[in-house]
CSV table of C-alpha atoms in Angstrom, one decimal:
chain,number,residue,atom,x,y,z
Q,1,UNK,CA,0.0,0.0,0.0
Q,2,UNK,CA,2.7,3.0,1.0
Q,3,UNK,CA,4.3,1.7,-2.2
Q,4,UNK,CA,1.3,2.7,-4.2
Q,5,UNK,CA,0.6,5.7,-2.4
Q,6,UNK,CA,4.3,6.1,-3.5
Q,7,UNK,CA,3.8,5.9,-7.4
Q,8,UNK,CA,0.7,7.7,-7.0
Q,9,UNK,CA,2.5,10.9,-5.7
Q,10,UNK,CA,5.1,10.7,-8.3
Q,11,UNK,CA,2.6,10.4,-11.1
Q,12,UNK,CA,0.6,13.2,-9.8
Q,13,UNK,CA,4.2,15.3,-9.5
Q,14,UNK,CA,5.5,14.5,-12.9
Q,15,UNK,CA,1.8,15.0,-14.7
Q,16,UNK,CA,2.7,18.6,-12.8
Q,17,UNK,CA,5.8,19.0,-14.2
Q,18,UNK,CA,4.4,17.8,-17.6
Q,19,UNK,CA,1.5,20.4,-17.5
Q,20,UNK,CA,3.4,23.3,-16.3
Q,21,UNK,CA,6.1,22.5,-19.1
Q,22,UNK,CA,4.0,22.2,-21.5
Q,23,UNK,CA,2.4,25.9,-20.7
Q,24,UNK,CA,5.9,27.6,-20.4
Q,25,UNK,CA,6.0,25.9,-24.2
Q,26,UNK,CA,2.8,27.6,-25.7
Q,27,UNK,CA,3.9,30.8,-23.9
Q,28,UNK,CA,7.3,30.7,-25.8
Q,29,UNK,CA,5.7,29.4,-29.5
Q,30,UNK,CA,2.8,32.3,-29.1
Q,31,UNK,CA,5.5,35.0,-28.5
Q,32,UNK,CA,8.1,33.3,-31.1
Q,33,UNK,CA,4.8,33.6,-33.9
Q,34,UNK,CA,3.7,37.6,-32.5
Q,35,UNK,CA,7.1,38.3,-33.4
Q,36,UNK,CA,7.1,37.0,-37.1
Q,37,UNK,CA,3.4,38.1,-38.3
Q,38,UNK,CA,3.6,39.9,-41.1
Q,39,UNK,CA,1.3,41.2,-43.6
Q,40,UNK,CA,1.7,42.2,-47.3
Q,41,UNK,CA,1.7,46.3,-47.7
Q,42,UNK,CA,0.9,46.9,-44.5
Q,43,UNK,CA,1.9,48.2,-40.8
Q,44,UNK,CA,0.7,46.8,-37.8
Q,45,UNK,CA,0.5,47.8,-34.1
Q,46,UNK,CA,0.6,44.2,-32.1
Q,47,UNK,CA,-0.2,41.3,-32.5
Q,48,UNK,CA,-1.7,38.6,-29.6
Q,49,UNK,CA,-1.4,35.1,-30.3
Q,50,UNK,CA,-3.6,32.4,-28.0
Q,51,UNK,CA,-2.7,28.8,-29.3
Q,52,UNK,CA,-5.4,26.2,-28.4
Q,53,UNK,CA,-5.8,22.7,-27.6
Q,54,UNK,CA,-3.8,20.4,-25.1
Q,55,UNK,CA,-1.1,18.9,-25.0
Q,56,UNK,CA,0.7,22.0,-26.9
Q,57,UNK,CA,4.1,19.5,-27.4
Q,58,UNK,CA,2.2,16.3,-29.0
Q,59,UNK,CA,1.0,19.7,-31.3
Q,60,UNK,CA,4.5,21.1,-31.7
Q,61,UNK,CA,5.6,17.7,-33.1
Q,62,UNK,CA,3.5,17.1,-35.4
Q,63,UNK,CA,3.9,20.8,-36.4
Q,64,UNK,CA,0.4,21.4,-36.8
Q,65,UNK,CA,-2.1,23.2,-34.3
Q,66,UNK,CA,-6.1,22.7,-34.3
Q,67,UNK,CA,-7.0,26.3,-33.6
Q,68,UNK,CA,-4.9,29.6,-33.4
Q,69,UNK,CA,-6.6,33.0,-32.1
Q,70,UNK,CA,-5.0,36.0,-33.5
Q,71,UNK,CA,-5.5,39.4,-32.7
Q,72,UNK,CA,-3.9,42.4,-34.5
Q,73,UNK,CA,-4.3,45.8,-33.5
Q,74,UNK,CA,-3.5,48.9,-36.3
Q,75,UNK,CA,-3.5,47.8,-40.2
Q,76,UNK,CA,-2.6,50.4,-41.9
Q,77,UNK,CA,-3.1,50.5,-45.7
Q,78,UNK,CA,-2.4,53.0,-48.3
Q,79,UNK,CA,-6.0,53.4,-50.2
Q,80,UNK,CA,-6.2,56.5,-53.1
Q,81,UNK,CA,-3.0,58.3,-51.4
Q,82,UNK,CA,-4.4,57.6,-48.0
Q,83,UNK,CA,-3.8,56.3,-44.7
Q,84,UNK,CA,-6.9,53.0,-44.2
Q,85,UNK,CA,-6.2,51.9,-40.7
Q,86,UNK,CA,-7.9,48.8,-39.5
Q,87,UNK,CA,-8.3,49.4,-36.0
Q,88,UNK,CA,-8.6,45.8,-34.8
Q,89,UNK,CA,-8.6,42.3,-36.2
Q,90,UNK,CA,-10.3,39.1,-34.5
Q,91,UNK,CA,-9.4,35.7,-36.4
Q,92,UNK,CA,-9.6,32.3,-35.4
Q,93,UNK,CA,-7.2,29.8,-37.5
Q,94,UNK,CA,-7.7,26.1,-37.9
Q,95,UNK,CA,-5.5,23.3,-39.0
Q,96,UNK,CA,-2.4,25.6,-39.0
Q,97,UNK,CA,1.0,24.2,-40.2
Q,98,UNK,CA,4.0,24.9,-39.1
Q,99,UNK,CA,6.6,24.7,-42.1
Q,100,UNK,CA,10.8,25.8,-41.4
Q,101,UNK,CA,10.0,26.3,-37.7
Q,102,UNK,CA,8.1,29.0,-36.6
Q,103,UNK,CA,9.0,30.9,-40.0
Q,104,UNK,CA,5.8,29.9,-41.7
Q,105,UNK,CA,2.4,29.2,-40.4
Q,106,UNK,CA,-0.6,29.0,-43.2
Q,107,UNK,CA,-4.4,27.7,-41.3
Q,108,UNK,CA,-6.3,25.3,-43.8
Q,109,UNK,CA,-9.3,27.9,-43.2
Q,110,UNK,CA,-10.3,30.9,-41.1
Q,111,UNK,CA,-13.0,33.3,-39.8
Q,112,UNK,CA,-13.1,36.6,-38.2
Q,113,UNK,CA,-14.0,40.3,-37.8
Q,114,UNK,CA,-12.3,43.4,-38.5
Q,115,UNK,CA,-13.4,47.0,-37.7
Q,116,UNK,CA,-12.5,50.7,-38.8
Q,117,UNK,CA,-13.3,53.0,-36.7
Q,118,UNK,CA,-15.2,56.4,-37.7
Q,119,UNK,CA,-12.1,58.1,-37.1
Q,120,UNK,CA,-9.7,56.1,-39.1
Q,121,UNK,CA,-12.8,56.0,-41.9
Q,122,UNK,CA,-13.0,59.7,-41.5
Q,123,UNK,CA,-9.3,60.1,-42.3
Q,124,UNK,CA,-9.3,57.8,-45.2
Q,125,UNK,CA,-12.3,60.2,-46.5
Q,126,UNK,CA,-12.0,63.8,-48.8
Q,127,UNK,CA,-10.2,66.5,-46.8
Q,128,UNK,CA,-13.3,68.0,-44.9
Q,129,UNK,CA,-15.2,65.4,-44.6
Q,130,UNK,CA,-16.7,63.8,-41.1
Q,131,UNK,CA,-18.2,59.6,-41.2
Q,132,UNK,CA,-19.8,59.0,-38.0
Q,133,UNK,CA,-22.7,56.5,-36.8
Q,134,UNK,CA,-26.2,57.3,-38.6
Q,135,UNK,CA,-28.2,54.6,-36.5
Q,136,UNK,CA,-29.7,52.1,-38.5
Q,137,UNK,CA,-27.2,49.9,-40.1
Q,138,UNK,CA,-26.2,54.0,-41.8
Q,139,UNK,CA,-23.4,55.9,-41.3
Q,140,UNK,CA,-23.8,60.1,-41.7
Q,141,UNK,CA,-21.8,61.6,-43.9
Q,142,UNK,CA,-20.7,65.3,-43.8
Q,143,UNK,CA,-19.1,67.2,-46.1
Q,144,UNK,CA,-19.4,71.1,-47.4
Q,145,UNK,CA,-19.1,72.9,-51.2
Q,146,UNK,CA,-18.5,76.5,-52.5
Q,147,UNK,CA,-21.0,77.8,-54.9
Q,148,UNK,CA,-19.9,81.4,-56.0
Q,149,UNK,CA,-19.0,82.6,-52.6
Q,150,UNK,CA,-21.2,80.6,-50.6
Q,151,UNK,CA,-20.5,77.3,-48.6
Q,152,UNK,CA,-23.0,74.8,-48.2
Q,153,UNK,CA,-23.0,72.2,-45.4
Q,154,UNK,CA,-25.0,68.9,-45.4
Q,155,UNK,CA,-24.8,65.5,-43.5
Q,156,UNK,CA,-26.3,62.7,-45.7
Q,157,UNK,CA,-27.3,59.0,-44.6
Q,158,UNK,CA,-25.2,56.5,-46.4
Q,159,UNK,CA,-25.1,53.2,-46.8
Q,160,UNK,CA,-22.0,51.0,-47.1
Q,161,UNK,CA,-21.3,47.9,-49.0
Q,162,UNK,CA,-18.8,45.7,-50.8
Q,163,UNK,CA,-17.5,45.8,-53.8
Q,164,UNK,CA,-15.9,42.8,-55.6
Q,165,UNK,CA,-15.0,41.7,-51.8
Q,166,UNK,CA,-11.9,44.1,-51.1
Q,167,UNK,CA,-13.4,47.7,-51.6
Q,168,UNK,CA,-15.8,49.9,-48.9
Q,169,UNK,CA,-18.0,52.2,-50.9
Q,170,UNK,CA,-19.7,54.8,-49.0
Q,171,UNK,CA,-22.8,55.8,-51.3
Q,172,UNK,CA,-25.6,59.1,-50.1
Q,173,UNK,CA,-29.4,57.1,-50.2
Q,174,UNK,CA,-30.5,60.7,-51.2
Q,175,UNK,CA,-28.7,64.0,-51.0
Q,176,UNK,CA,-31.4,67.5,-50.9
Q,177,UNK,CA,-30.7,69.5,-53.9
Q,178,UNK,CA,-32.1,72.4,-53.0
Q,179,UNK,CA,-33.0,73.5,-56.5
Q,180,UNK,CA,-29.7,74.5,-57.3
Q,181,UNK,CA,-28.7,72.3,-60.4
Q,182,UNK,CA,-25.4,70.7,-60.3
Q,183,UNK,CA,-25.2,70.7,-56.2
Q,184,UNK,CA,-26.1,67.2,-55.6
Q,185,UNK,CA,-23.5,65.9,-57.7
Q,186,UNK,CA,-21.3,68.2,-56.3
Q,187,UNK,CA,-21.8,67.4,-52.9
Q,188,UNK,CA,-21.4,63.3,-53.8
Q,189,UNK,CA,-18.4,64.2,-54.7
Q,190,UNK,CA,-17.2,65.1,-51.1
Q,191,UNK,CA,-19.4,61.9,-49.6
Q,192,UNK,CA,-19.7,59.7,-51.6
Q,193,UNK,CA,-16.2,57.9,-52.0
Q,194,UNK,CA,-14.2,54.2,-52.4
Q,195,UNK,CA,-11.4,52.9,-50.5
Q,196,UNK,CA,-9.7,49.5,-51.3
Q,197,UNK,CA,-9.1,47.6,-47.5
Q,198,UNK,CA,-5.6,46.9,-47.9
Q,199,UNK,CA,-3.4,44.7,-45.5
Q,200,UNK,CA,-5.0,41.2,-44.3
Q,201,UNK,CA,-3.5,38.1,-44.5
Q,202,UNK,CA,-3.3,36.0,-47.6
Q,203,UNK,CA,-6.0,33.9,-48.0
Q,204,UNK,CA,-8.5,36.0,-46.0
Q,205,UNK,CA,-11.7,37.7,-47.8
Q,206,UNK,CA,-13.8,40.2,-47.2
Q,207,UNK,CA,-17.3,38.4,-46.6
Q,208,UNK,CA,-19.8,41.4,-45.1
Q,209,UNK,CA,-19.8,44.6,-43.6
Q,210,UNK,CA,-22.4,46.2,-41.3
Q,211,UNK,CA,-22.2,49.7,-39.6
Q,212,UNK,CA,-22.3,49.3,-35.9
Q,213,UNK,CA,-22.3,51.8,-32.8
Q,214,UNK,CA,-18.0,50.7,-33.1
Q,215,UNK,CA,-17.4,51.3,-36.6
Q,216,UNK,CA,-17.6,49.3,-40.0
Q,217,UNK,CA,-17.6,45.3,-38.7
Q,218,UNK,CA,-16.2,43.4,-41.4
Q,219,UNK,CA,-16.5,39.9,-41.6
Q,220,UNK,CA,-13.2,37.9,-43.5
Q,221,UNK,CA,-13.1,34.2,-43.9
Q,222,UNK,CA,-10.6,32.7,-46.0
Q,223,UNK,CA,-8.3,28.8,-47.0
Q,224,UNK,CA,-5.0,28.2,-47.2
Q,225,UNK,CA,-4.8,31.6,-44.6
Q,226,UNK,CA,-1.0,32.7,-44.2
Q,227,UNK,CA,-0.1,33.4,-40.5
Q,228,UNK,CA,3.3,34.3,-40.8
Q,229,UNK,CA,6.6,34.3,-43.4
């Protein structure tokens, strides 16, 4: 009996050692990827990498993981001579292998969200021109003209969709004329406006985009999605 209490305690220790080991592992491979993410003409802020799924070694030697979280914080893009920033990117990765190390990682397929903030959107818009929340799945548009001496001002609902899955248009449902001809089209040309989204990872897709109370949610999915390299 004290013999099997004996080997019971040194199981239960070593499965310690095996489990804490194993975690000090996935800590070092999530920093080792962070460091390496990169993404074709673009900048980005930081990057947070939670690898799933245990053991993490019996993983690491197959060099293949069942499901990566990334998170990437401040894409930026050039789009028409300006600054697109993607504030933040959610993605979940499956099936990712490993190939030379930690150099390369590419996930068999993926899913996630990305958002642009008003502000950054704003930016990427015509000098002069504020995108903000309209309510209602729109976002309000404001921009101003000069018509012999005098400026007019107007905010216009919007609606947002995708074009050929890599461009945000921003399109006016209706913009008041005022009776003055040529105004309307003047003004569209201050809110309404295109901007390629620039900057994600090989493999990943636009899907949808929806305004929200946050900014523009985005939705990407993508195969053969490549991590790192």
């Amino acid at each position: 009996m004290r013999a099997l209490r004996t080997t019971l305690v040194v199981l239960v220790v070593l499965a310690a050692v095996f489990v804490a080991v194993d975690r000090v592992a996935v800590y070092v491979a999530e920093s080792r990827v962070e460091s390496r993410v990169e993404l074709p003409g673009a900048r980005i802020g930081s990057t947070d990498v939670s690898i799933k799924g245990f053991p993490f070694l019996t993983q690491l030697a197959g060099s293949e993981f069942d499901e990566v979280e990334v998170k990437i914080t401040g894409i930026e893009t050039t789009a028409a001579g300006r600054t697109l920033r993607i504030s933040t990117m959610d993605a979940e990765l499956h099936d990712v292998r490993l190939t030379d190390g930690f150099s390369d990682a590419t996930a068999a397929h993926a899913t996630g969200t990305a958002v642009i903030s008003y502000e950054d959107l704003t930016k990427a818009a015509s000098d002069g021109v504020a995108v903000e929340y309209g309510g209602k799945g729109k976002v309000k548009v404001t921009g101003a003209v000069n018509i012999l001496g005098r400026t007019i001002s107007r905010s216009v609902l919007s609606s947002v969709t995708l074009i050929d899955g890599h461009t945000v248009r921003v399109h006016a449902d209706k913009v008041p004329g005022e009776g003055i001809p040529g105004l309307e089209g003047l003004i569209r040309e201050q809110t309404d406006f295109e901007r390629e989204v620039g900057g994600l990872p090989n493999g990943l897709k636009l899907e949808k985009i929806q305004p929200t109370a946050d900014g523009l949610e985005i939705s990407v999915s993508g195969t053969d999605v490549r991590l790192a390299g």
